[in-house]
Coordinates of C-alpha atoms in Angstrom, one line a residue:
M883 CA -39.9 -154.2 -77.6
P884 CA -39.5 -157.7 -76.3
H885 CA -38.1 -158.0 -72.7
K886 CA -35.0 -159.9 -74.2
N887 CA -34.2 -157.1 -76.5
I888 CA -34.7 -154.5 -73.7
R889 CA -32.0 -156.2 -71.7
L890 CA -29.7 -156.3 -74.7
L891 CA -30.2 -152.7 -75.5
I892 CA -29.4 -151.7 -71.8
V893 CA -26.2 -153.8 -72.0
I894 CA -25.1 -152.3 -75.3
L895 CA -26.0 -148.7 -74.2
A896 CA -24.2 -149.1 -70.8
A897 CA -21.0 -150.4 -72.6
M898 CA -21.1 -147.5 -75.0
S899 CA -21.7 -145.0 -72.1
A900 CA -18.8 -146.6 -70.2
L901 CA -16.3 -145.9 -73.1
T902 CA -16.1 -142.2 -72.1
P903 CA -15.0 -142.7 -68.4
L904 CA -12.7 -145.5 -69.6
S905 CA -11.1 -143.1 -72.1
I906 CA -10.4 -140.6 -69.3
D907 CA -9.7 -142.6 -66.1
M908 CA -7.8 -145.5 -67.6
Y909 CA -4.7 -143.6 -68.5
L910 CA -4.5 -141.3 -65.5
P911 CA -2.0 -143.6 -63.6
A912 CA 0.2 -143.6 -66.6
F913 CA 0.8 -139.7 -66.8
P914 CA 4.6 -140.0 -65.4
E915 CA 5.3 -142.9 -67.8
I916 CA 3.8 -140.9 -70.7
A917 CA 5.8 -137.8 -69.9
V918 CA 9.0 -139.8 -69.8
A919 CA 8.2 -141.7 -73.0
L920 CA 7.3 -138.6 -74.9
D921 CA 10.0 -136.5 -73.3
T922 CA 7.6 -133.8 -72.2
K923 CA 6.1 -132.1 -69.1
I924 CA 3.3 -133.6 -66.9
S925 CA 1.4 -130.3 -67.5
L926 CA 1.3 -131.2 -71.2
V927 CA 0.1 -134.6 -70.6
E928 CA -2.6 -133.3 -68.4
L929 CA -3.6 -131.0 -71.3
T930 CA -4.8 -134.2 -73.1
I931 CA -7.6 -134.3 -70.6
S932 CA -8.9 -130.7 -71.3
I933 CA -8.6 -131.2 -75.0
F934 CA -10.6 -134.4 -74.6
F935 CA -13.5 -132.6 -72.9
L936 CA -13.3 -129.9 -75.6
G937 CA -13.6 -132.4 -78.5
F938 CA -16.3 -134.5 -76.7
A939 CA -18.4 -131.3 -76.3
C940 CA -18.0 -130.3 -79.9
G941 CA -18.8 -133.9 -81.1
Q942 CA -22.0 -134.0 -79.3
F943 CA -23.0 -130.5 -80.7
L944 CA -22.5 -131.9 -84.2
G945 CA -23.4 -135.6 -83.6
G946 CA -27.0 -134.8 -82.4
P947 CA -28.2 -132.9 -85.6
L948 CA -26.4 -135.4 -87.8
S949 CA -28.1 -138.4 -86.1
D950 CA -31.5 -136.6 -86.4
H951 CA -31.0 -136.3 -90.2
F952 CA -29.0 -139.5 -91.1
G953 CA -30.4 -141.9 -88.3
R954 CA -29.1 -143.0 -84.9
R955 CA -27.4 -146.2 -85.9
K956 CA -25.3 -144.7 -88.8
I957 CA -23.8 -141.9 -86.6
V958 CA -23.2 -144.3 -83.8
L959 CA -21.3 -146.6 -86.1
L960 CA -19.4 -143.7 -87.5
G961 CA -18.5 -142.4 -84.1
L962 CA -17.4 -145.8 -82.9
G963 CA -15.3 -146.4 -86.1
L964 CA -13.5 -143.1 -85.7
F965 CA -13.0 -143.5 -82.0
S966 CA -11.4 -146.8 -82.7
F967 CA -9.2 -145.3 -85.5
F968 CA -8.0 -142.4 -83.4
S969 CA -7.4 -144.7 -80.3
A970 CA -5.0 -146.7 -82.5
V971 CA -3.4 -143.4 -83.7
I972 CA -2.7 -142.4 -80.1
F973 CA -1.0 -145.8 -79.7
F974 CA 1.6 -144.8 -82.1
S975 CA 2.1 -141.3 -80.7
A976 CA 5.8 -140.1 -81.0
N977 CA 5.3 -136.7 -79.3
I978 CA 2.9 -134.9 -77.1
E979 CA 1.7 -132.5 -79.8
F980 CA 0.7 -135.6 -81.9
M981 CA -1.0 -137.1 -78.9
I982 CA -3.0 -133.9 -78.1
V983 CA -4.4 -133.5 -81.6
A984 CA -5.4 -137.3 -81.8
R985 CA -7.0 -137.1 -78.4
F986 CA -9.2 -134.1 -79.7
F987 CA -10.5 -136.1 -82.6
Q988 CA -10.8 -139.3 -80.5
A989 CA -13.1 -137.3 -78.2
F990 CA -14.9 -135.6 -81.1
S991 CA -15.9 -138.9 -82.6
G992 CA -16.8 -140.1 -79.1
G993 CA -19.4 -137.3 -78.9
F994 CA -21.1 -138.8 -81.9
F995 CA -22.1 -142.0 -80.1
A996 CA -22.4 -140.7 -76.6
V997 CA -25.1 -138.1 -77.6
N998 CA -27.1 -140.9 -79.1
C999 CA -27.5 -143.1 -76.0
A1000 CA -30.4 -141.1 -74.5
A1001 CA -31.7 -140.3 -78.0
I1002 CA -32.2 -144.0 -78.8
V1003 CA -34.0 -144.6 -75.5
R1004 CA -36.3 -141.7 -76.3
D1005 CA -37.1 -143.0 -79.7
S1006 CA -37.8 -146.5 -78.5
F1007 CA -39.8 -146.0 -75.2
D1008 CA -42.4 -143.9 -73.6
E1009 CA -41.4 -141.5 -70.8
K1010 CA -42.0 -143.9 -68.0
E1011 CA -40.3 -146.9 -69.6
G1012 CA -37.5 -144.7 -71.0
A1013 CA -36.7 -143.5 -67.4
R1014 CA -36.4 -147.0 -66.2
V1015 CA -34.1 -148.0 -69.1
L1016 CA -31.9 -144.9 -68.6
S1017 CA -31.7 -145.7 -64.8
S1018 CA -30.5 -149.2 -65.6
V1019 CA -28.0 -147.9 -68.1
A1020 CA -26.6 -145.4 -65.5
T1021 CA -26.3 -148.0 -62.9
L1022 CA -24.2 -150.3 -65.1
M1023 CA -22.2 -147.4 -66.5
M1024 CA -21.2 -146.4 -62.9
I1025 CA -18.9 -149.4 -62.7
A1026 CA -16.6 -148.0 -65.4
P1027 CA -15.2 -145.0 -63.4
M1028 CA -14.5 -147.3 -60.4
I1029 CA -12.6 -150.1 -62.3
A1030 CA -10.9 -147.9 -65.0
P1031 CA -7.8 -146.7 -63.0
L1032 CA -7.1 -150.3 -61.7
L1033 CA -7.6 -151.6 -65.3
G1034 CA -5.4 -149.0 -66.7
I1035 CA -2.6 -149.9 -64.2
I1036 CA -2.9 -153.7 -65.1
V1037 CA -2.7 -152.9 -68.8
M1038 CA 0.2 -150.5 -68.3
K1039 CA 2.2 -152.8 -66.1
L1040 CA 1.7 -155.8 -68.6
F1041 CA 2.1 -154.0 -72.0
G1042 CA 3.1 -150.3 -71.5
W1043 CA 1.2 -147.1 -71.3
S1044 CA 0.4 -147.0 -75.1
S1045 CA -1.4 -150.3 -74.9
I1046 CA -4.2 -148.5 -72.9
F1047 CA -5.2 -146.8 -76.1
A1048 CA -4.9 -150.2 -78.0
F1049 CA -7.3 -151.6 -75.5
L1050 CA -9.7 -148.6 -76.1
A1051 CA -9.4 -149.2 -79.9
I1052 CA -10.3 -152.9 -79.6
Y1053 CA -13.1 -152.2 -77.1
S1054 CA -14.8 -149.6 -79.4
F1055 CA -14.3 -151.8 -82.5
L1056 CA -15.9 -154.8 -80.8
L1057 CA -18.8 -152.3 -79.6
L1058 CA -19.1 -151.2 -83.2
F1059 CA -19.7 -154.8 -84.2
A1060 CA -22.3 -155.3 -81.5
C1061 CA -24.2 -152.1 -82.4
K1062 CA -24.1 -153.0 -86.2
Y1063 CA -25.5 -156.4 -85.7
F1064 CA -27.3 -156.6 -82.3
L1065 CA -28.5 -153.1 -81.3
P1066 CA -32.2 -153.7 -81.2
I1067 CA -33.7 -150.4 -82.5
K1068 CA -36.2 -150.3 -85.4
A1069 CA -35.2 -148.4 -88.5
S1070 CA -38.3 -146.3 -88.2
S1071 CA -37.5 -145.0 -84.8
A1072 CA -33.7 -144.8 -85.4
E1073 CA -34.0 -143.0 -88.7
R1074 CA -36.7 -140.2 -88.1
K1075 CA -34.9 -137.8 -90.5
S1076 CA -35.1 -134.2 -90.1
A1077 CA -33.9 -131.3 -92.2
L1078 CA -30.2 -130.6 -91.8
S1079 CA -29.5 -126.9 -91.7
F1080 CA -27.4 -124.6 -89.5
G1081 CA -30.3 -122.3 -89.0
A1082 CA -32.6 -125.2 -87.7
V1083 CA -29.8 -126.4 -85.3
L1084 CA -29.2 -122.9 -84.0
R1085 CA -33.0 -122.3 -83.4
S1086 CA -33.1 -125.7 -81.5
Y1087 CA -30.2 -124.7 -79.2
C1088 CA -31.7 -121.2 -78.7
S1089 CA -35.0 -122.9 -77.6
V1090 CA -33.1 -124.8 -75.0
L1091 CA -31.2 -121.7 -73.7
A1092 CA -34.4 -119.8 -73.6
H1093 CA -35.8 -122.3 -71.1
K1094 CA -35.0 -121.3 -67.6
E1095 CA -34.3 -124.8 -66.2
G1096 CA -32.4 -125.8 -69.4
R1097 CA -30.2 -122.7 -69.3
A1098 CA -29.2 -123.5 -65.7
Y1099 CA -28.1 -127.0 -66.7

């Protein structure tokens, strides 16, 4: 892969990886405002974090096998599109129950593209070069958790708490556009299709759990 394309890949993957911490940390300062606006308890607003992690985990379990079968790019685009949609849905939340359900599906779709970041690198580079690219992605991605709360406060003060999710919807939609037209991965490496079956997926996860180091992680 040309050096210019490697830099572009790193930037896009870092922006994609940053979407998860932005989705968690940006709205933390808005908890009191959300509780008042939706006439609910802070504890129920806090539940939207737990439900996000649950949805995110489930999305990765499904997104990985789907990307193996249908191709990385297709599942990444599907995940970003759904993430943008459900972020917009949260923007219009009228009660906490609606928000909780929407957060689950927002996170579920987020797992689709998050699980593919490392997979795209693995498909595109050898072990040594892949480690260097992942290290660069992680370094850039670390910026997101540091600036997310401040960014959330600025957006909330200017436009209200719900605009945080409008920001996430726009961010993920622009990222979808960038991935569709500028993500420098070859179709041959991004679409190494494997059979899609529950048994095959289960056997793959069992092989990981049977490995001592993998089981610990």
